[in-house]
Coordinates of C-alpha atoms in Angstrom, one line a residue:
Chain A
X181 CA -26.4 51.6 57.7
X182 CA -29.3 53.5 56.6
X183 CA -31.7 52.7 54.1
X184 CA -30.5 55.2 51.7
X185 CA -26.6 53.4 51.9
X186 CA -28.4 50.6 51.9
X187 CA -29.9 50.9 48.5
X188 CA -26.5 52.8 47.0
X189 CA -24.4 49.9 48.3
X190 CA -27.4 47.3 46.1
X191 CA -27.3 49.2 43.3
X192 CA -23.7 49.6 43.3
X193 CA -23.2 45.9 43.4
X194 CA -26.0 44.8 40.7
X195 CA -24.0 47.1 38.3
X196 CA -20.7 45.5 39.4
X197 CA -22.4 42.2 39.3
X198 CA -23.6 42.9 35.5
X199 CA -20.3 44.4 34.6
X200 CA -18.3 41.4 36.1
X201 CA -20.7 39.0 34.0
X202 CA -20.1 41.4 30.8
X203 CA -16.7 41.2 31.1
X204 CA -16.6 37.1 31.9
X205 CA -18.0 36.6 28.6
X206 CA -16.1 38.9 26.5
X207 CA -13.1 37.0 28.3
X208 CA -14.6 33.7 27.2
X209 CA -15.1 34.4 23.6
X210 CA -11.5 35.5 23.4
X211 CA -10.5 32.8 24.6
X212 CA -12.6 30.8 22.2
X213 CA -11.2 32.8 19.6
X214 CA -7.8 32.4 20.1
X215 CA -8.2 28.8 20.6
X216 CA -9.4 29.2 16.9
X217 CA -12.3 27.8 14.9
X218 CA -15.0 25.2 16.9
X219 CA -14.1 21.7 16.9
X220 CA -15.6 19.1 18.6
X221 CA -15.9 15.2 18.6
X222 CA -18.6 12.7 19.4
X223 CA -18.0 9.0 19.7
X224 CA -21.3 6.8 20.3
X225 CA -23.2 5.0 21.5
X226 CA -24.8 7.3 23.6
X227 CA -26.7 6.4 26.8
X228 CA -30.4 7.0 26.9
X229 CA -31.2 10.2 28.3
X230 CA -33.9 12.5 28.2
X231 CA -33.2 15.9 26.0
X232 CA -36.9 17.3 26.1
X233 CA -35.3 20.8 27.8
X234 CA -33.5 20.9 24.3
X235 CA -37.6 21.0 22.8
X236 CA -39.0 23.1 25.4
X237 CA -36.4 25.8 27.0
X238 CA -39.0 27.6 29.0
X239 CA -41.0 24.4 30.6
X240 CA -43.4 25.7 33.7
X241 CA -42.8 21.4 35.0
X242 CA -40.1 19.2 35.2
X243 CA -40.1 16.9 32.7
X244 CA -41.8 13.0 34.4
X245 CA -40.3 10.7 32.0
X246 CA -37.9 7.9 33.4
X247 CA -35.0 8.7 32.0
X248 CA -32.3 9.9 33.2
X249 CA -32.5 13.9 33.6
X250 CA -29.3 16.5 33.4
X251 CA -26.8 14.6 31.7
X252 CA -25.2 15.4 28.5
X253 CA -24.4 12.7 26.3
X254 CA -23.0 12.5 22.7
X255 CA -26.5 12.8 21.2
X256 CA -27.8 15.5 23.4
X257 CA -24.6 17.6 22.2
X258 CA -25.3 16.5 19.1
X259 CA -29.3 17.9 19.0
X260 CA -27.9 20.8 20.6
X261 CA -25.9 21.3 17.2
X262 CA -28.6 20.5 15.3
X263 CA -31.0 23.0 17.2
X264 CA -29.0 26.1 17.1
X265 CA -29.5 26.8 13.5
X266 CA -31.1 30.3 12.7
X267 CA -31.0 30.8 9.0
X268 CA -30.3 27.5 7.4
X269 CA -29.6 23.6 7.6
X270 CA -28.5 21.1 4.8
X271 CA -28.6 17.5 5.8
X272 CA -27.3 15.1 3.2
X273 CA -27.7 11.9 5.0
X274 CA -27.5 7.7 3.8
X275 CA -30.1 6.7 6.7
X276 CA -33.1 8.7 8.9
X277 CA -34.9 7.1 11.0
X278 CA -34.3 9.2 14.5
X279 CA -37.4 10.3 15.6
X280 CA -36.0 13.1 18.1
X281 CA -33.9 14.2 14.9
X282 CA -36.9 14.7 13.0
X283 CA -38.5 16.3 15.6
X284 CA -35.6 19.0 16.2
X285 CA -35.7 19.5 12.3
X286 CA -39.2 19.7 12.2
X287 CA -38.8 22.2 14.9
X288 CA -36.3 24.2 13.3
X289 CA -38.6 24.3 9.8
X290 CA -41.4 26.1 11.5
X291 CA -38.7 28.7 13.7
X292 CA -38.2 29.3 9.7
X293 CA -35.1 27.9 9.3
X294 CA -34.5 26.8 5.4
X295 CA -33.7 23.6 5.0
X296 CA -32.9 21.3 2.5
X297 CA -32.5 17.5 2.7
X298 CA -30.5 15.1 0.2
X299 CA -30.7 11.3 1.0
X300 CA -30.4 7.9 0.1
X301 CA -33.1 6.5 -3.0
X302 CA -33.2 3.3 -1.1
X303 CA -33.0 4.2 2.4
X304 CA -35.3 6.6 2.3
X305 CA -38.4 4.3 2.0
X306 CA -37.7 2.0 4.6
X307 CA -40.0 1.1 7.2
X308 CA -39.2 3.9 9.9
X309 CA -37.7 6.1 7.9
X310 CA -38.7 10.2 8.8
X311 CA -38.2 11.3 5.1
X312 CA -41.8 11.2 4.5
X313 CA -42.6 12.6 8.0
X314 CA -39.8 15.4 6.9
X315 CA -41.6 16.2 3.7
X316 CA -45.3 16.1 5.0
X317 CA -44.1 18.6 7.4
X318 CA -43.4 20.7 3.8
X319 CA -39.6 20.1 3.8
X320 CA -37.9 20.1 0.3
X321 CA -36.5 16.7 -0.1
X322 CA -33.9 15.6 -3.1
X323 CA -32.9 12.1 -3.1
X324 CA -30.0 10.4 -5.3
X325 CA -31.7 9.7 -8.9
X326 CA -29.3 6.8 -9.7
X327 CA -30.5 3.6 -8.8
X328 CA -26.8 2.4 -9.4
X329 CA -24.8 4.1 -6.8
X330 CA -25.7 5.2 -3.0
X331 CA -25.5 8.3 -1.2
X332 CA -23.6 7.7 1.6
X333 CA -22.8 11.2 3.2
X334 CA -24.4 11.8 6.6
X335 CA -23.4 15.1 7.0
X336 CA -25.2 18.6 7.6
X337 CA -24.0 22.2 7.8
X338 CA -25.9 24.9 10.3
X339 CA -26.6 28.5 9.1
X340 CA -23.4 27.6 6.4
X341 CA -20.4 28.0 9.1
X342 CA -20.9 24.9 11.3
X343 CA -20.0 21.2 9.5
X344 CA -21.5 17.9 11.6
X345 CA -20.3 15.2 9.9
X346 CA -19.0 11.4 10.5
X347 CA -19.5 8.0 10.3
X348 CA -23.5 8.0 12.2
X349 CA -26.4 7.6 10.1
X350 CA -29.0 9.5 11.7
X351 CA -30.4 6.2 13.3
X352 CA -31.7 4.8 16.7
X353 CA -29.2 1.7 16.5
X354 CA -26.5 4.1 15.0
X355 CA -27.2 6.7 18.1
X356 CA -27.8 4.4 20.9
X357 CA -25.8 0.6 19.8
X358 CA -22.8 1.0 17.4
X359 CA -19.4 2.2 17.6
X360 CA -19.8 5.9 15.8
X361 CA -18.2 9.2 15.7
X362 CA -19.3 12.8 14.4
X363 CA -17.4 15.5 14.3
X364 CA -18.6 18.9 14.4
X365 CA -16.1 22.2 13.0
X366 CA -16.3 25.4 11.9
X367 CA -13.1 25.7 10.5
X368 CA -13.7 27.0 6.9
X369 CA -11.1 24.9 5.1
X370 CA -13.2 22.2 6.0
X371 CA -17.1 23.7 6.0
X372 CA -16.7 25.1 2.5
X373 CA -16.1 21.6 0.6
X374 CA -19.0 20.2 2.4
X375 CA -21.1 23.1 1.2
X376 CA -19.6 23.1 -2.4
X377 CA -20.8 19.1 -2.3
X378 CA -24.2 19.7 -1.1
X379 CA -24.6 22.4 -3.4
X380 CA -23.6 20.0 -6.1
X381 CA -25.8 17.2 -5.1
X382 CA -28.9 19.7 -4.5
X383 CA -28.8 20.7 -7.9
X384 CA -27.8 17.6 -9.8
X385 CA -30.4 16.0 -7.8
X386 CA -32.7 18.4 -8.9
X387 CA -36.2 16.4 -10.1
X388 CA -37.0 18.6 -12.7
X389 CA -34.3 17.7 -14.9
X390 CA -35.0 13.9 -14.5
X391 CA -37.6 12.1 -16.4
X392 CA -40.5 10.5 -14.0
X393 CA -40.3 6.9 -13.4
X394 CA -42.7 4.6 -15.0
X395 CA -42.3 2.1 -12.0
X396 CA -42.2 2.2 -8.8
X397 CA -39.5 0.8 -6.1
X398 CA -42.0 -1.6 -3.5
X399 CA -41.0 -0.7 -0.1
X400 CA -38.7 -3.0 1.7
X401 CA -36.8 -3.2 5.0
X402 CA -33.5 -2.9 5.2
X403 CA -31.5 -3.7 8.7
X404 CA -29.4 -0.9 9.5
Chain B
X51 CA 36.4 32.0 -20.9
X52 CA 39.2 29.3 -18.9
X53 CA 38.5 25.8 -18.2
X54 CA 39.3 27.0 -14.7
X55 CA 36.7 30.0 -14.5
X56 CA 34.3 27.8 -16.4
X57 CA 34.7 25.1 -13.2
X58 CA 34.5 28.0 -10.9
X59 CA 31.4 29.5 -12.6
X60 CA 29.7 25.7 -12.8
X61 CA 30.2 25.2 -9.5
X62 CA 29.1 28.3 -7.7
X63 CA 25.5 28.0 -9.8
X64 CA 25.5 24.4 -8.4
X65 CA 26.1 25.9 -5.1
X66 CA 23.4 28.9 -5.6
X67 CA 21.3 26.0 -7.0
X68 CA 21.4 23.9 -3.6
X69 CA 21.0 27.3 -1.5
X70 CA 18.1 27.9 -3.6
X71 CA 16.2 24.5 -3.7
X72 CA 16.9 24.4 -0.1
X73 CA 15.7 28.4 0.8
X74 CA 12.3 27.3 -1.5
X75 CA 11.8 24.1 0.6
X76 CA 12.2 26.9 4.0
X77 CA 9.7 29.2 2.5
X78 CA 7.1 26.3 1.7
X79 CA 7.0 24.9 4.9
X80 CA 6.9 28.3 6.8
X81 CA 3.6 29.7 4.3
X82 CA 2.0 25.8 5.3
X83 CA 2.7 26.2 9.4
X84 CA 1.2 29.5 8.6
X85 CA -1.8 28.2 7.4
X86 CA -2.3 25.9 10.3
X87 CA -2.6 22.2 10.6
X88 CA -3.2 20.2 7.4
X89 CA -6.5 20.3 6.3
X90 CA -7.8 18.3 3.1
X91 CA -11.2 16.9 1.9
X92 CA -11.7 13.9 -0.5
X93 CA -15.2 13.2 -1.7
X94 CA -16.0 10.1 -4.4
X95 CA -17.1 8.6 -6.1
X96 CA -13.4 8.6 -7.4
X97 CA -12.2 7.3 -11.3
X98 CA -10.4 4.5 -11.4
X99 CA -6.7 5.4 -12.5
X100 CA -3.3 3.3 -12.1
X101 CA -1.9 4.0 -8.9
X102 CA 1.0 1.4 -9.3
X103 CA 3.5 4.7 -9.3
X104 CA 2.5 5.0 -5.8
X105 CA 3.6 1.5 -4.7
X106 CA 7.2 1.1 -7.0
X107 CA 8.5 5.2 -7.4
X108 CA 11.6 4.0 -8.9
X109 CA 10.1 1.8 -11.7
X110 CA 12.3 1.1 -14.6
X111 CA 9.7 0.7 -17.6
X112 CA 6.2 2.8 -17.4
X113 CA 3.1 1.0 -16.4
X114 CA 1.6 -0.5 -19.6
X115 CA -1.6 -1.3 -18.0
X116 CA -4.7 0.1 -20.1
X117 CA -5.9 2.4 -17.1
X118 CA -5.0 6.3 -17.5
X119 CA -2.0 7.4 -15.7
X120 CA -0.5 10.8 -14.1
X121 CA -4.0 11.2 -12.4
X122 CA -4.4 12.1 -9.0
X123 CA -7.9 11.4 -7.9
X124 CA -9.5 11.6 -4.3
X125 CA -8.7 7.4 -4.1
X126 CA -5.2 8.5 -5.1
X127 CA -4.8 11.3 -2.4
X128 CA -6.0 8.5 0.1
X129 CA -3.5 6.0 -1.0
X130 CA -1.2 8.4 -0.6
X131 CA -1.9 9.7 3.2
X132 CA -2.5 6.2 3.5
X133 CA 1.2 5.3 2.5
X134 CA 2.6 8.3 3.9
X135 CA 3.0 6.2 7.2
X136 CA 6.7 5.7 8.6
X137 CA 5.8 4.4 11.9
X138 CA 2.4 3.6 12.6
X139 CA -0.9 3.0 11.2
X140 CA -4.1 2.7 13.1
X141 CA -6.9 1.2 11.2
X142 CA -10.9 1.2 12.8
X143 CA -12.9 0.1 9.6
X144 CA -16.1 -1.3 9.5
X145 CA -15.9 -3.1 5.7
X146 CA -12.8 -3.8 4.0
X147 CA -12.4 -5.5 1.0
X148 CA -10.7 -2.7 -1.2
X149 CA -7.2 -4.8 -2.9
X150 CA -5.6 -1.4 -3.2
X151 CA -6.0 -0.3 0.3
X152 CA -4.8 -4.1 1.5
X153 CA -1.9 -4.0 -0.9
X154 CA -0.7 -0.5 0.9
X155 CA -1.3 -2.0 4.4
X156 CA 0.6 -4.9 3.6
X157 CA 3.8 -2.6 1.7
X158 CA 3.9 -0.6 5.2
X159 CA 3.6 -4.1 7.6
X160 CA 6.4 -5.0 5.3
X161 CA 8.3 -1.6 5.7
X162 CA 8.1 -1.9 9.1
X163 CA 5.3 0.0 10.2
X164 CA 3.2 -1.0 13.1
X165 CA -0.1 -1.7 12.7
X166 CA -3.3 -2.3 14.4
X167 CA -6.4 -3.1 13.2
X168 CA -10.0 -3.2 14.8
X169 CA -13.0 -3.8 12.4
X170 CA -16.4 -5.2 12.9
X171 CA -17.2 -8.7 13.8
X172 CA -19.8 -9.5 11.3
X173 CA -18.3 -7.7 8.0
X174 CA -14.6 -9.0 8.5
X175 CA -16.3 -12.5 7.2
X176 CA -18.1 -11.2 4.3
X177 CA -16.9 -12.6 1.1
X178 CA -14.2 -10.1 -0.6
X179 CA -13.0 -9.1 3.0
X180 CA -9.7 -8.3 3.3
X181 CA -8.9 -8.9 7.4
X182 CA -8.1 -12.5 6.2
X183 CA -5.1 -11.1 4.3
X184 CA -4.3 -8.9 6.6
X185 CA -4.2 -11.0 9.2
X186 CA -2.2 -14.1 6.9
X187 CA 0.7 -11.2 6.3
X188 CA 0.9 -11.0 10.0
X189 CA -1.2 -8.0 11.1
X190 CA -2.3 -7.8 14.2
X191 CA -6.1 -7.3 13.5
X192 CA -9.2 -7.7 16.8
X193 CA -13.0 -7.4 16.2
X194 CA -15.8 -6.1 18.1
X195 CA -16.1 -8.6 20.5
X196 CA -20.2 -7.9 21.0
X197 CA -22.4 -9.4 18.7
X198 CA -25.1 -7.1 19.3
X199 CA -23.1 -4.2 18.0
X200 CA -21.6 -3.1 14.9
X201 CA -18.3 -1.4 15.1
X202 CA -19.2 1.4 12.4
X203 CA -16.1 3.4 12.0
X204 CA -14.0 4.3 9.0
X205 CA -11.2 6.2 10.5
X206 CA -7.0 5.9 10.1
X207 CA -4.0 7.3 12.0
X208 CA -1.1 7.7 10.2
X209 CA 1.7 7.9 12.9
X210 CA -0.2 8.9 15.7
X211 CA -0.9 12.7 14.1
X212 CA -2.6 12.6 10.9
X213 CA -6.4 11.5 11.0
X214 CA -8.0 9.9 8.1
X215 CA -11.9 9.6 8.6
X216 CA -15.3 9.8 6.6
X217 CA -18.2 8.1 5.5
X218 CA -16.1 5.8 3.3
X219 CA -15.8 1.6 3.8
X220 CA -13.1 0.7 2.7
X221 CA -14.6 -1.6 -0.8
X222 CA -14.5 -1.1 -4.2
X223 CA -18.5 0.4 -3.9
X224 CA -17.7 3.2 -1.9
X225 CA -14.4 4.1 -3.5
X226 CA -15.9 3.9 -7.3
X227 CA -20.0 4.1 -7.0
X228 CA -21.0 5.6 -3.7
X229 CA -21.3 9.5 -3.0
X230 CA -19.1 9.6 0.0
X231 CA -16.7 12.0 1.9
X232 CA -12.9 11.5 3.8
X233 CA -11.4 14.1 5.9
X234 CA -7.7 14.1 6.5
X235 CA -6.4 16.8 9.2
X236 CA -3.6 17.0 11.3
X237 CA -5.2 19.2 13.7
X238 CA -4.4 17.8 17.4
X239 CA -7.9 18.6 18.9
X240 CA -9.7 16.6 16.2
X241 CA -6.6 13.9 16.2
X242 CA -6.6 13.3 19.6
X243 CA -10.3 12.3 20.7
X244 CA -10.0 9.7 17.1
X245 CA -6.4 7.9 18.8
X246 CA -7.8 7.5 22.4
X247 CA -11.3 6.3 20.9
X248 CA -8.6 3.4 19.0
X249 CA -6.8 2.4 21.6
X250 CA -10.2 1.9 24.2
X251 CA -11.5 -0.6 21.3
X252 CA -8.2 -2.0 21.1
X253 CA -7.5 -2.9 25.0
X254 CA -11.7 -3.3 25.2
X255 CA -11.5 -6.2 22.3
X256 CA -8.2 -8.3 23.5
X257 CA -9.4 -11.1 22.8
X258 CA -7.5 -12.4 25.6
X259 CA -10.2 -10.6 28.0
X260 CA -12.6 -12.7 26.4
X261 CA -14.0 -16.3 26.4
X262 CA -14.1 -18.2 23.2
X263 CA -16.7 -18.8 21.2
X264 CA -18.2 -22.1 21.0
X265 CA -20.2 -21.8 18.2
X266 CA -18.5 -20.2 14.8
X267 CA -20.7 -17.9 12.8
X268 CA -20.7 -18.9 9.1
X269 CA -19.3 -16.1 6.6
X270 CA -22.2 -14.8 4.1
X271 CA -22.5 -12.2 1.6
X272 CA -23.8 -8.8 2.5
X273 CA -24.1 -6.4 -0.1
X274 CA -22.2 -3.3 0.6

């Protein structure tokens, strides 16, 4: 074969090569499609694994921690959830202590993702909770003004279509010791009530229609 | 008009009646296949309304008791998938102490229906629980057998096809304070993952497969 075939037959097969890869995925997302909306669940606990790729797509070195490398597990799908917001993120969650959680929401706050947290009045002053690391970061915060009830959601929605939401507070023993599940849809019947009820609790929580406190709650720990 | 036409004509409207109710009923359950899977969403806190019409349908005198009455409420819905069960009942619970909820459980043991509990070791001793009556009316109940764990769920199948799960215990808090959420589907991808996840804890904590404790723990109070 000469140089000159040799070339045609290359170029011939990278554009049969793309083409193939163009037409695998369109196949895929039909697929997806008809199967109908996302829907996915996630019992726990979840091994201990590393998910710093999740952090750092493009890393120039493997990563040298001892964990465990390569492996999905509950939580990794989980932060994978979390991370693939590009507009938005609510999080109305009882308990928030996760320290890779924070981080990926942290993360996601300087991409320029908007996003709003409502939590627990209580919870969110115990020792090792990431509220205050969340706000110091310059994340809007509302927490449930009644000392008389708790708010015991721990759900979020990503860019408004995707619901994560089940029994887990966003916890290390939660995560990585109890029996837990999440579930994570984007079938609308189910999003848009979550999003009606954070939108309620955003605005009802709102802290310029409550009168400041004269006293302050002392921090206190609280076993998960 | 006849006696005899007037028979005719009474009976032919009773007949178009029938084909009617019965064409209605046809049309009804065609429009909710088309729709898909049930879907519903309960959030609470939820007023507390008589729900005795939901135990005794075919009560002679009206309730006289000084709650309000023909209310449904997200507790009411729940009671109602809850009772909804004909041949099973699956029950994972972290905390329950709701009378209500036991009531129903025991009404379906009663009426047959099989059920299985699995709740969490430490919470099936607080004071208010319950697992004790459940398990005095002959329910098989089992615990999470590890102390070092806490068996976090709050999910139900009714029959082996309708999921019941959230971020709700099952107390008298979370049904009438608490800001919470339930989810009932009947969706088979989300159903499924929820039954197998049962029955691991249910053949993982036979308490056959496990050597018995020498020392008893002692019940205490834990605030909800």
């Amino acid at each position: 074969m000469s140089f000159k075939e040799l070339v045609k037959v290359l170029g011939l097969g990278a554009v049969a090569l793309v083409l193939g890869v163009e037409w695998l995925d369109w196949l895929t997302r039909r697929l997806r499609v008809s199967r109908g909306p996302l829907k996915e669940v996630l019992f726990f606990p979840s091994p201990h694994v590393c998910v710093e790729h999740l952090f750092t797509r493009h890393r120039r070195f493997p990563c040298a921690c001892p964990l465990p490398h390569g492996i999905e597990t509950s939580f990794s799908r989980l932060l994978e959830h979390l991370l693939s917001a590009r507009t938005s993120l609510d999080l109305c969650v009882f308990s928030f202590s996760h320290m890779e959680l924070s981080r990926g929401i942290i993360l996601l706050h300087k991409q320029g993702v908007i996003i709003r947290v409502v939590t627990d009045r209580d919870y969110m002053t115990i020792t090792g909770s990431q509220i205050g690391t969340l706000r110091k970061a310059g994340i809007c915060v509302r927490h449930e003004m009644s000392a008389a009830v708790h708010m015991h959601h721990k759900f979020a929605l990503v860019d408004g279509k995707k619901l994560i939401t089940g029994s887990l507070n966003w916890t290390l023993t939660a995560v990585q010791s109890n029996k837990e599940n999440v579930m994570i849809t984007e079938e609308p019947a189910l999003v848009q009530p979550y999003q009606q009820e954070f939108q309620r609790l955003w605005e009802a929580n709102d802290p310029t229609n409550h009168k400041p406190q004269t006293k302050l709650k002392p921090s206190f720990v609280i076993s998960d």
